[in-house]
mmCIF file of C-alpha atoms in Angstrom:
data_model
loop_
_atom_site.group_PDB
_atom_site.id
_atom_site.type_symbol
_atom_site.label_atom_id
_atom_site.label_comp_id
_atom_site.label_asym_id
_atom_site.label_seq_id
_atom_site.Cartn_x
_atom_site.Cartn_y
_atom_site.Cartn_z
ATOM 1 C CA UNK A 1 136.711 53.629 109.395
ATOM 2 C CA UNK A 2 137.284 56.527 107.036
ATOM 3 C CA UNK A 3 134.087 56.415 105.000
ATOM 4 C CA UNK A 4 130.818 54.513 104.822
ATOM 5 C CA UNK A 5 129.845 54.561 101.156
ATOM 6 C CA UNK A 6 131.187 56.488 98.185
ATOM 7 C CA UNK A 7 130.235 60.133 98.540
ATOM 8 C CA UNK A 8 128.857 60.320 95.013
ATOM 9 C CA UNK A 9 126.186 57.761 95.979
ATOM 10 C CA UNK A 10 125.461 58.910 99.550
ATOM 11 C CA UNK A 11 121.925 60.273 99.873
ATOM 12 C CA UNK A 12 122.362 61.743 103.359
ATOM 13 C CA UNK A 13 119.599 59.500 104.708
ATOM 14 C CA UNK A 14 121.162 59.309 108.243
ATOM 15 C CA UNK A 15 120.725 55.520 108.644
ATOM 16 C CA UNK A 16 124.416 55.301 109.555
ATOM 17 C CA UNK A 17 124.243 58.126 112.097
ATOM 18 C CA UNK A 18 121.229 56.646 113.866
ATOM 19 C CA UNK A 19 122.717 53.150 113.971
ATOM 20 C CA UNK A 20 126.153 54.012 115.402
ATOM 21 C CA UNK A 21 126.380 52.660 119.003
ATOM 22 C CA UNK A 22 129.237 55.048 119.868
ATOM 23 C CA UNK A 23 127.720 58.229 118.410
ATOM 24 C CA UNK A 24 130.842 58.453 116.281
ATOM 25 C CA UNK A 25 129.046 59.759 113.168
ATOM 26 C CA UNK A 26 127.530 63.172 112.670
ATOM 27 C CA UNK A 27 126.023 64.935 109.688
ATOM 28 C CA UNK A 28 127.923 67.969 108.413
ATOM 29 C CA UNK A 29 127.240 70.366 105.555
ATOM 30 C CA UNK A 30 129.715 70.302 102.687
ATOM 31 C CA UNK A 31 130.597 73.402 100.665
ATOM 32 C CA UNK A 32 127.535 72.849 98.452
ATOM 33 C CA UNK A 33 125.161 72.835 101.404
ATOM 34 C CA UNK A 34 124.371 69.117 101.446
ATOM 35 C CA UNK A 35 124.589 67.002 104.594
ATOM 36 C CA UNK A 36 127.035 64.082 104.631
ATOM 37 C CA UNK A 37 128.052 61.674 107.415
ATOM 38 C CA UNK A 38 131.459 62.324 108.972
ATOM 39 C CA UNK A 39 133.095 59.636 111.120
ATOM 40 C CA UNK A 40 134.938 60.740 114.267
ATOM 41 C CA UNK A 41 137.849 58.296 114.143
ATOM 42 C CA UNK A 42 138.653 58.443 117.873
ATOM 43 C CA UNK A 43 135.169 57.208 118.770
ATOM 44 C CA UNK A 44 134.819 54.640 115.982
ATOM 45 C CA UNK A 45 135.343 50.989 117.028
ATOM 46 C CA UNK A 46 135.011 49.601 113.491
ATOM 47 C CA UNK A 47 131.914 47.563 114.343
ATOM 48 C CA UNK A 48 130.679 48.002 110.778
ATOM 49 C CA UNK A 49 127.070 48.565 111.819
ATOM 50 C CA UNK A 50 126.863 51.781 109.799
ATOM 51 C CA UNK A 51 127.745 49.871 106.626
ATOM 52 C CA UNK A 52 125.257 47.136 107.447
ATOM 53 C CA UNK A 53 122.502 49.748 107.736
ATOM 54 C CA UNK A 54 123.439 51.813 104.669
ATOM 55 C CA UNK A 55 120.700 51.418 102.022
ATOM 56 C CA UNK A 56 123.197 52.104 99.235
ATOM 57 C CA UNK A 57 125.508 49.276 100.281
ATOM 58 C CA UNK A 58 122.581 46.934 100.917
ATOM 59 C CA UNK A 59 120.206 47.721 98.087
ATOM 60 C CA UNK A 60 117.778 44.952 97.257
ATOM 61 C CA UNK A 61 115.116 44.774 94.606
ATOM 62 C CA UNK A 62 111.636 45.050 96.084
ATOM 63 C CA UNK A 63 108.598 43.663 94.330
ATOM 64 C CA UNK A 64 105.835 46.253 94.218
ATOM 65 C CA UNK A 65 102.137 45.682 93.634
ATOM 66 C CA UNK A 66 102.045 48.684 91.286
ATOM 67 C CA UNK A 67 98.303 49.125 91.793
ATOM 68 C CA UNK A 68 97.725 52.578 90.356
ATOM 69 C CA UNK A 69 95.001 55.194 90.690
ATOM 70 C CA UNK A 70 94.277 58.699 89.550
ATOM 71 C CA UNK A 71 92.347 60.660 92.155
ATOM 72 C CA UNK A 72 91.703 63.631 94.397
ATOM 73 C CA UNK A 73 89.999 64.334 97.703
ATOM 74 C CA UNK A 74 86.328 65.305 97.719
ATOM 75 C CA UNK A 75 87.134 68.085 100.220
ATOM 76 C CA UNK A 76 87.711 71.304 98.253
ATOM 77 C CA UNK A 77 89.337 73.036 101.221
ATOM 78 C CA UNK A 78 91.908 70.272 101.665
ATOM 79 C CA UNK A 79 92.769 70.053 97.974
ATOM 80 C CA UNK A 80 93.617 73.762 97.835
ATOM 81 C CA UNK A 81 96.086 73.384 100.705
ATOM 82 C CA UNK A 82 97.865 70.468 99.045
ATOM 83 C CA UNK A 83 100.323 70.307 96.157
ATOM 84 C CA UNK A 84 98.175 68.029 94.036
ATOM 85 C CA UNK A 85 95.058 66.018 94.905
ATOM 86 C CA UNK A 86 95.111 66.124 98.717
ATOM 87 C CA UNK A 87 95.649 62.382 99.253
ATOM 88 C CA UNK A 88 98.397 62.820 101.848
ATOM 89 C CA UNK A 89 96.118 64.997 103.963
ATOM 90 C CA UNK A 90 93.535 62.195 104.118
ATOM 91 C CA UNK A 91 96.187 59.627 105.046
ATOM 92 C CA UNK A 92 97.560 61.891 107.775
ATOM 93 C CA UNK A 93 94.108 62.553 109.223
ATOM 94 C CA UNK A 94 93.463 58.827 109.355
ATOM 95 C CA UNK A 95 96.603 58.249 111.446
ATOM 96 C CA UNK A 96 96.014 61.179 113.776
ATOM 97 C CA UNK A 97 92.451 60.156 114.611
ATOM 98 C CA UNK A 98 93.913 56.876 115.908
ATOM 99 C CA UNK A 99 96.279 58.832 118.189
ATOM 100 C CA UNK A 100 99.251 58.146 115.941
ATOM 101 C CA UNK A 101 101.938 60.561 114.762
ATOM 102 C CA UNK A 102 102.789 61.933 111.326
ATOM 103 C CA UNK A 103 106.325 62.840 110.295
ATOM 104 C CA UNK A 104 107.214 65.001 107.310
ATOM 105 C CA UNK A 105 109.195 68.014 106.126
ATOM 106 C CA UNK A 106 108.423 71.498 107.446
ATOM 107 C CA UNK A 107 110.129 74.892 107.328
ATOM 108 C CA UNK A 108 111.121 76.534 110.601
ATOM 109 C CA UNK A 109 111.092 80.289 111.216
ATOM 110 C CA UNK A 110 114.496 80.610 109.522
ATOM 111 C CA UNK A 111 113.217 78.806 106.401
ATOM 112 C CA UNK A 112 115.363 75.756 107.127
ATOM 113 C CA UNK A 113 113.690 72.494 106.104
ATOM 114 C CA UNK A 114 113.550 69.779 108.776
ATOM 115 C CA UNK A 115 111.533 66.625 109.292
ATOM 116 C CA UNK A 116 109.188 67.176 112.248
ATOM 117 C CA UNK A 117 106.587 65.240 114.230
ATOM 118 C CA UNK A 118 102.947 66.306 114.458
ATOM 119 C CA UNK A 119 100.237 64.834 116.689
ATOM 120 C CA UNK A 120 97.244 67.116 116.078
ATOM 121 C CA UNK A 121 95.043 67.630 113.025
ATOM 122 C CA UNK A 122 95.562 71.399 113.105
ATOM 123 C CA UNK A 123 99.283 70.841 112.575
ATOM 124 C CA UNK A 124 98.953 69.018 109.230
ATOM 125 C CA UNK A 125 99.227 72.337 107.393
ATOM 126 C CA UNK A 126 102.919 72.446 108.372
ATOM 127 C CA UNK A 127 103.626 69.359 106.281
ATOM 128 C CA UNK A 128 101.557 70.185 103.195
ATOM 129 C CA UNK A 129 102.925 71.515 99.941
ATOM 130 C CA UNK A 130 106.029 70.751 97.922
ATOM 131 C CA UNK A 131 109.454 71.750 99.196
ATOM 132 C CA UNK A 132 112.031 71.647 96.443
ATOM 133 C CA UNK A 133 115.136 70.932 98.496
ATOM 134 C CA UNK A 134 116.594 68.315 100.832
ATOM 135 C CA UNK A 135 115.333 68.195 104.406
ATOM 136 C CA UNK A 136 117.328 67.536 107.559
ATOM 137 C CA UNK A 137 116.173 64.340 109.299
ATOM 138 C CA UNK A 138 117.656 65.302 112.705
ATOM 139 C CA UNK A 139 117.505 61.954 114.539
ATOM 140 C CA UNK A 140 114.024 61.128 113.262
ATOM 141 C CA UNK A 141 114.867 57.456 112.608
ATOM 142 C CA UNK A 142 115.712 56.819 116.258
ATOM 143 C CA UNK A 143 112.522 58.553 117.312
ATOM 144 C CA UNK A 144 110.459 56.369 114.970
ATOM 145 C CA UNK A 145 112.060 53.206 116.369
ATOM 146 C CA UNK A 146 110.997 54.239 119.865
ATOM 147 C CA UNK A 147 107.468 55.220 118.893
ATOM 148 C CA UNK A 148 106.495 52.528 116.387
ATOM 149 C CA UNK A 149 105.919 49.851 119.031
ATOM 150 C CA UNK A 150 103.529 52.129 120.921
ATOM 151 C CA UNK A 151 101.391 53.729 118.225
ATOM 152 C CA UNK A 152 100.922 54.213 114.479
ATOM 153 C CA UNK A 153 103.549 56.246 112.648
ATOM 154 C CA UNK A 154 103.175 57.766 109.174
ATOM 155 C CA UNK A 155 106.457 58.848 107.576
ATOM 156 C CA UNK A 156 106.615 60.769 104.297
ATOM 157 C CA UNK A 157 109.816 61.658 102.468
ATOM 158 C CA UNK A 158 111.856 61.163 99.339
ATOM 159 C CA UNK A 159 112.406 57.577 98.090
ATOM 160 C CA UNK A 160 115.968 57.526 99.469
ATOM 161 C CA UNK A 161 114.801 58.736 102.887
ATOM 162 C CA UNK A 162 112.213 55.967 103.089
ATOM 163 C CA UNK A 163 114.837 53.433 101.968
ATOM 164 C CA UNK A 164 117.186 54.733 104.669
ATOM 165 C CA UNK A 165 114.506 54.397 107.335
ATOM 166 C CA UNK A 166 113.627 50.840 106.320
ATOM 167 C CA UNK A 167 117.296 49.825 106.135
ATOM 168 C CA UNK A 168 117.948 51.311 109.579
ATOM 169 C CA UNK A 169 114.957 49.539 111.169
ATOM 170 C CA UNK A 170 115.911 46.231 109.584
ATOM 171 C CA UNK A 171 112.412 44.778 109.625
ATOM 172 C CA UNK A 172 108.794 45.660 108.977
ATOM 173 C CA UNK A 173 106.614 47.143 111.720
ATOM 174 C CA UNK A 174 102.851 46.809 111.592
ATOM 175 C CA UNK A 175 102.400 50.323 112.963
ATOM 176 C CA UNK A 176 104.686 51.995 110.404
ATOM 177 C CA UNK A 177 103.248 53.366 107.169
ATOM 178 C CA UNK A 178 105.589 55.000 104.667
ATOM 179 C CA UNK A 179 104.933 57.300 101.741
ATOM 180 C CA UNK A 180 107.494 58.423 99.223
ATOM 181 C CA UNK A 181 107.094 61.153 96.648
ATOM 182 C CA UNK A 182 107.806 61.140 92.943
ATOM 183 C CA UNK A 183 111.209 62.811 93.088
ATOM 184 C CA UNK A 184 113.133 64.696 90.413
ATOM 185 C CA UNK A 185 116.075 65.240 92.766
ATOM 186 C CA UNK A 186 116.943 67.649 95.585
ATOM 187 C CA UNK A 187 118.823 70.970 95.641
ATOM 188 C CA UNK A 188 120.590 71.990 98.834
ATOM 189 C CA UNK A 189 119.398 74.199 101.657
ATOM 190 C CA UNK A 190 122.284 76.497 100.724
ATOM 191 C CA UNK A 191 120.805 77.235 97.318
ATOM 192 C CA UNK A 192 117.461 78.152 98.853
ATOM 193 C CA UNK A 193 119.118 80.398 101.431
ATOM 194 C CA UNK A 194 120.996 82.178 98.626
ATOM 195 C CA UNK A 195 117.703 82.738 96.859
ATOM 196 C CA UNK A 196 116.048 84.081 100.019
ATOM 197 C CA UNK A 197 118.951 86.501 100.513
ATOM 198 C CA UNK A 198 118.519 87.682 96.930
ATOM 199 C CA UNK A 199 114.759 88.206 97.352
ATOM 200 C CA UNK A 200 115.189 90.103 100.608
ATOM 201 C CA UNK A 201 117.821 92.331 99.044
ATOM 202 C CA UNK A 202 115.872 93.318 95.932
ATOM 203 C CA UNK A 203 112.635 93.773 97.905
ATOM 204 C CA UNK A 204 114.269 95.447 100.908
ATOM 205 C CA UNK A 205 112.047 93.368 103.156
ATOM 206 C CA UNK A 206 112.179 90.304 105.430
ATOM 207 C CA UNK A 207 110.808 87.049 104.041
ATOM 208 C CA UNK A 208 108.260 85.374 106.330
ATOM 209 C CA UNK A 209 106.926 82.403 104.348
ATOM 210 C CA UNK A 210 107.599 80.769 100.992
ATOM 211 C CA UNK A 211 105.036 78.606 99.172
ATOM 212 C CA UNK A 212 106.409 76.672 96.189
ATOM 213 C CA UNK A 213 103.002 75.485 95.004
ATOM 214 C CA UNK A 214 100.416 78.253 95.246
ATOM 215 C CA UNK A 215 97.433 77.032 93.222
ATOM 216 C CA UNK A 216 95.472 80.269 93.020
ATOM 217 C CA UNK A 217 96.796 80.523 89.458
ATOM 218 C CA UNK A 218 95.925 76.877 88.818
ATOM 219 C CA UNK A 219 97.328 73.452 89.693
ATOM 220 C CA UNK A 220 99.075 72.944 86.371
ATOM 221 C CA UNK A 221 100.098 76.607 86.150
ATOM 222 C CA UNK A 222 101.088 76.993 89.785
ATOM 223 C CA UNK A 223 103.023 79.899 91.245
ATOM 224 C CA UNK A 224 105.640 80.543 93.905
ATOM 225 C CA UNK A 225 104.088 82.776 96.557
ATOM 226 C CA UNK A 226 106.389 84.821 98.789
ATOM 227 C CA UNK A 227 105.178 86.677 101.863
ATOM 228 C CA UNK A 228 107.340 89.459 103.283
ATOM 229 C CA UNK A 229 106.646 91.563 106.346
ATOM 230 C CA UNK A 230 105.152 94.387 104.284
ATOM 231 C CA UNK A 231 104.027 92.754 101.052
ATOM 232 C CA UNK A 232 103.394 89.588 99.089
ATOM 233 C CA UNK A 233 104.067 88.587 95.526
ATOM 234 C CA UNK A 234 103.349 85.613 93.281
ATOM 235 C CA UNK A 235 105.361 84.455 90.326
ATOM 236 C CA UNK A 236 104.528 81.665 87.903
ATOM 237 C CA UNK A 237 106.844 78.731 88.521
ATOM 238 C CA UNK A 238 107.737 78.742 84.833
ATOM 239 C CA UNK A 239 109.309 82.192 85.323
ATOM 240 C CA UNK A 240 110.803 81.652 88.768
ATOM 241 C CA UNK A 241 114.614 81.732 89.126
ATOM 242 C CA UNK A 242 114.757 79.055 91.825
ATOM 243 C CA UNK A 243 112.490 76.644 89.961
ATOM 244 C CA UNK A 244 114.424 77.237 86.763
ATOM 245 C CA UNK A 245 117.717 76.302 88.404
ATOM 246 C CA UNK A 246 116.101 73.289 90.085
ATOM 247 C CA UNK A 247 114.929 72.018 86.701
ATOM 248 C CA UNK A 248 118.280 72.753 85.076
ATOM 249 C CA UNK A 249 119.566 69.817 87.193
ATOM 250 C CA UNK A 250 122.772 71.690 88.084
ATOM 251 C CA UNK A 251 121.713 72.141 91.704
ATOM 252 C CA UNK A 252 120.925 68.530 92.580
ATOM 253 C CA UNK A 253 122.741 66.332 95.073
ATOM 254 C CA UNK A 254 125.334 64.080 93.437
ATOM 255 C CA UNK A 255 123.410 60.914 94.371
ATOM 256 C CA UNK A 256 120.361 62.183 92.459
ATOM 257 C CA UNK A 257 122.178 61.500 89.191
ATOM 258 C CA UNK A 258 122.465 57.821 90.179
ATOM 259 C CA UNK A 259 119.277 57.227 92.160
ATOM 260 C CA UNK A 260 118.926 53.675 93.479
ATOM 261 C CA UNK A 261 115.263 53.973 94.398
ATOM 262 C CA UNK A 262 113.205 54.168 91.249
ATOM 263 C CA UNK A 263 110.359 51.818 90.298
ATOM 264 C CA UNK A 264 111.457 48.256 90.935
ATOM 265 C CA UNK A 265 113.221 49.221 94.143
ATOM 266 C CA UNK A 266 110.592 51.030 96.163
ATOM 267 C CA UNK A 267 110.669 50.729 99.955
ATOM 268 C CA UNK A 268 107.477 52.697 100.622
ATOM 269 C CA UNK A 269 103.920 51.484 101.025
ATOM 270 C CA UNK A 270 102.517 54.215 98.776
ATOM 271 C CA UNK A 271 104.048 56.561 96.211
ATOM 272 C CA UNK A 272 102.327 59.922 95.620
ATOM 273 C CA UNK A 273 102.790 62.644 93.035
ATOM 274 C CA UNK A 274 101.064 64.811 90.458
ATOM 275 C CA UNK A 275 99.323 63.102 87.566
ATOM 276 C CA UNK A 276 100.831 65.294 84.879
ATOM 277 C CA UNK A 277 99.193 64.705 81.505
ATOM 278 C CA UNK A 278 95.938 63.577 83.078
ATOM 279 C CA UNK A 279 93.913 65.092 80.204
ATOM 280 C CA UNK A 280 95.633 62.753 77.763
ATOM 281 C CA UNK A 281 94.198 59.710 79.520
ATOM 282 C CA UNK A 282 91.325 60.573 81.843
ATOM 283 C CA UNK A 283 89.928 63.975 80.968
ATOM 284 C CA UNK A 284 86.957 63.355 83.264
ATOM 285 C CA UNK A 285 89.341 63.014 86.236
ATOM 286 C CA UNK A 286 91.064 66.349 85.646
ATOM 287 C CA UNK A 287 90.609 68.720 88.572
ATOM 288 C CA UNK A 288 91.784 72.293 88.077
ATOM 289 C CA UNK A 289 92.859 72.316 91.733
ATOM 290 C CA UNK A 290 94.977 69.177 91.512
ATOM 291 C CA UNK A 291 94.926 65.506 90.556
ATOM 292 C CA UNK A 292 97.157 62.917 92.221
ATOM 293 C CA UNK A 293 98.953 59.895 90.873
ATOM 294 C CA UNK A 294 98.740 57.112 93.462
ATOM 295 C CA UNK A 295 100.906 53.993 93.291
ATOM 296 C CA UNK A 296 100.248 51.247 95.834
ATOM 297 C CA UNK A 297 103.455 49.320 96.483
ATOM 298 C CA UNK A 298 102.510 46.929 99.314
ATOM 299 C CA UNK A 299 99.554 45.082 100.806
ATOM 300 C CA UNK A 300 99.713 47.443 103.774
ATOM 301 C CA UNK A 301 99.559 50.389 101.401
ATOM 302 C CA UNK A 302 96.513 48.879 99.734
ATOM 303 C CA UNK A 303 94.752 48.505 103.093
ATOM 304 C CA UNK A 304 95.571 52.098 104.033
ATOM 305 C CA UNK A 305 94.249 53.366 100.696
ATOM 306 C CA UNK A 306 91.024 51.372 101.095
ATOM 307 C CA UNK A 307 90.506 53.051 104.481
ATOM 308 C CA UNK A 308 90.301 56.481 102.857
ATOM 309 C CA UNK A 309 88.819 55.553 99.467
ATOM 310 C CA UNK A 310 85.304 56.718 100.398
ATOM 311 C CA UNK A 311 86.651 60.272 100.652
ATOM 312 C CA UNK A 312 88.326 60.245 97.234
ATOM 313 C CA UNK A 313 87.204 60.604 93.642
ATOM 314 C CA UNK A 314 89.383 58.007 91.980
ATOM 315 C CA UNK A 315 89.808 55.667 89.061
ATOM 316 C CA UNK A 316 92.191 52.799 88.424
ATOM 317 C CA UNK A 317 94.903 53.495 85.868
ATOM 318 C CA UNK A 318 98.069 51.987 84.397
ATOM 319 C CA UNK A 319 101.579 52.578 85.672
ATOM 320 C CA UNK A 320 102.697 53.502 82.152
ATOM 321 C CA UNK A 321 100.201 56.372 82.105
ATOM 322 C CA UNK A 322 101.688 57.825 85.292
ATOM 323 C CA UNK A 323 105.245 57.355 84.012
ATOM 324 C CA UNK A 324 104.364 59.254 80.830
ATOM 325 C CA UNK A 325 104.164 62.509 82.792
ATOM 326 C CA UNK A 326 106.617 61.509 85.519
ATOM 327 C CA UNK A 327 109.781 60.189 83.929
ATOM 328 C CA UNK A 328 111.530 60.611 87.308
ATOM 329 C CA UNK A 329 109.811 57.404 88.412
ATOM 330 C CA UNK A 330 112.123 55.348 86.223
ATOM 331 C CA UNK A 331 115.064 57.582 85.349
ATOM 332 C CA UNK A 332 117.612 59.647 87.293
ATOM 333 C CA UNK A 333 118.247 63.253 86.334
ATOM 334 C CA UNK A 334 121.106 63.830 83.904
ATOM 335 C CA UNK A 335 124.236 65.396 85.359
ATOM 336 C CA UNK A 336 124.996 68.608 83.403
ATOM 337 C CA UNK A 337 128.538 69.245 82.217
ATOM 338 C CA UNK A 338 128.672 72.450 84.264
ATOM 339 C CA UNK A 339 127.634 70.843 87.544
ATOM 340 C CA UNK A 340 131.047 71.301 89.246
ATOM 341 C CA UNK A 341 131.119 75.018 88.464
ATOM 342 C CA UNK A 342 127.539 75.703 89.582
ATOM 343 C CA UNK A 343 128.180 75.478 93.316
ATOM 344 C CA UNK A 344 131.282 77.631 92.935
ATOM 345 C CA UNK A 345 129.351 80.296 91.080
ATOM 346 C CA UNK A 346 126.558 80.233 93.655
ATOM 347 C CA UNK A 347 128.977 81.895 96.100
ATOM 348 C CA UNK A 348 130.143 84.501 93.621
ATOM 349 C CA UNK A 349 127.229 85.439 91.369
ATOM 350 C CA UNK A 350 124.045 87.315 92.159
ATOM 351 C CA UNK A 351 121.154 84.864 91.982
ATOM 352 C CA UNK A 352 119.657 86.406 88.838
ATOM 353 C CA UNK A 353 122.998 86.106 87.043
ATOM 354 C CA UNK A 354 123.307 82.529 88.265
ATOM 355 C CA UNK A 355 119.909 81.799 86.745
ATOM 356 C CA UNK A 356 120.706 83.269 83.346
ATOM 357 C CA UNK A 357 123.989 81.378 83.228
ATOM 358 C CA UNK A 358 122.534 77.967 84.118
ATOM 359 C CA UNK A 359 118.830 78.104 83.261
ATOM 360 C CA UNK A 360 117.489 75.204 81.164
ATOM 361 C CA UNK A 361 117.012 75.832 77.459
ATOM 362 C CA UNK A 362 113.361 74.940 77.879
ATOM 363 C CA UNK A 363 112.017 76.086 81.227
ATOM 364 C CA UNK A 364 109.088 73.680 81.286
ATOM 365 C CA UNK A 365 107.894 73.320 84.867
ATOM 366 C CA UNK A 366 105.719 70.359 83.990
#
């Protein structure tokens, strides 16, 4: 077997890797810094299981409840730690108190983004906040399959990652709760590393932590906050080079231009995101520290939401109102004409020059 699905559609979800009985598939970075499955021909026995588990080759339309809310946690401390309204934090706490595990994306000490497992409440901080790049799943699907029969598991990721997990498992598990995020698309780890190198060079200092959604300047006027060994600086996202290139759409994975997992084909129990444009519909629900859009996709998701509803300020809303500020729910990002050249230039241009060459005409973070 030479390939599993067409590379242009492959999301890197790892369903194929986890399902291979001969360990003949491994994820490797391409020259753009995205992970793709590579088949080791000598080990492959052409069983076809990888193709049977691929969510792209086996996409099915899923009926969603589309019960929608606008809301935010009543805990001011939790809302400030979160990207928007702090709903994920409540869901995670609810799983952990029942001795379950929570799995989400977290940076390691080298600023590489991986999905990790947490079991204690004091570890939730590792999973909070937006990370505008693709994470490495590192065998997480196999781990979930082993754990889900023993205890509750909460998995949060992009829509394609949730679809990959569900396709790999092949059936529903009562103990598994899945959350996907409203997703514009994902840049590569390589692009972020290039940006870190640029920041360290111009500041002559070592980067320690990077926060994409610092809300000290406001939820809807958020900043990128960078901590170095000797100093810290904040920059409005609307002026940030990395965010500008992310929103230019040049840096996204090829599959993001043809996303299979928009509304109408959701595999998650709950979809979370920011309720951009909240003042246009529910001014009384606007919170300067963040307001979430909550879409309940399944009966299980509805039960999970009801379990935390006493801790939330919320109001029912219409799906069209959420879509109005989150077009990514229904539409893939457009592939720019210069997309092929972008990841060539990223190796040859200083990051600031890369930004000025490819920045969007209107750098509107929202």
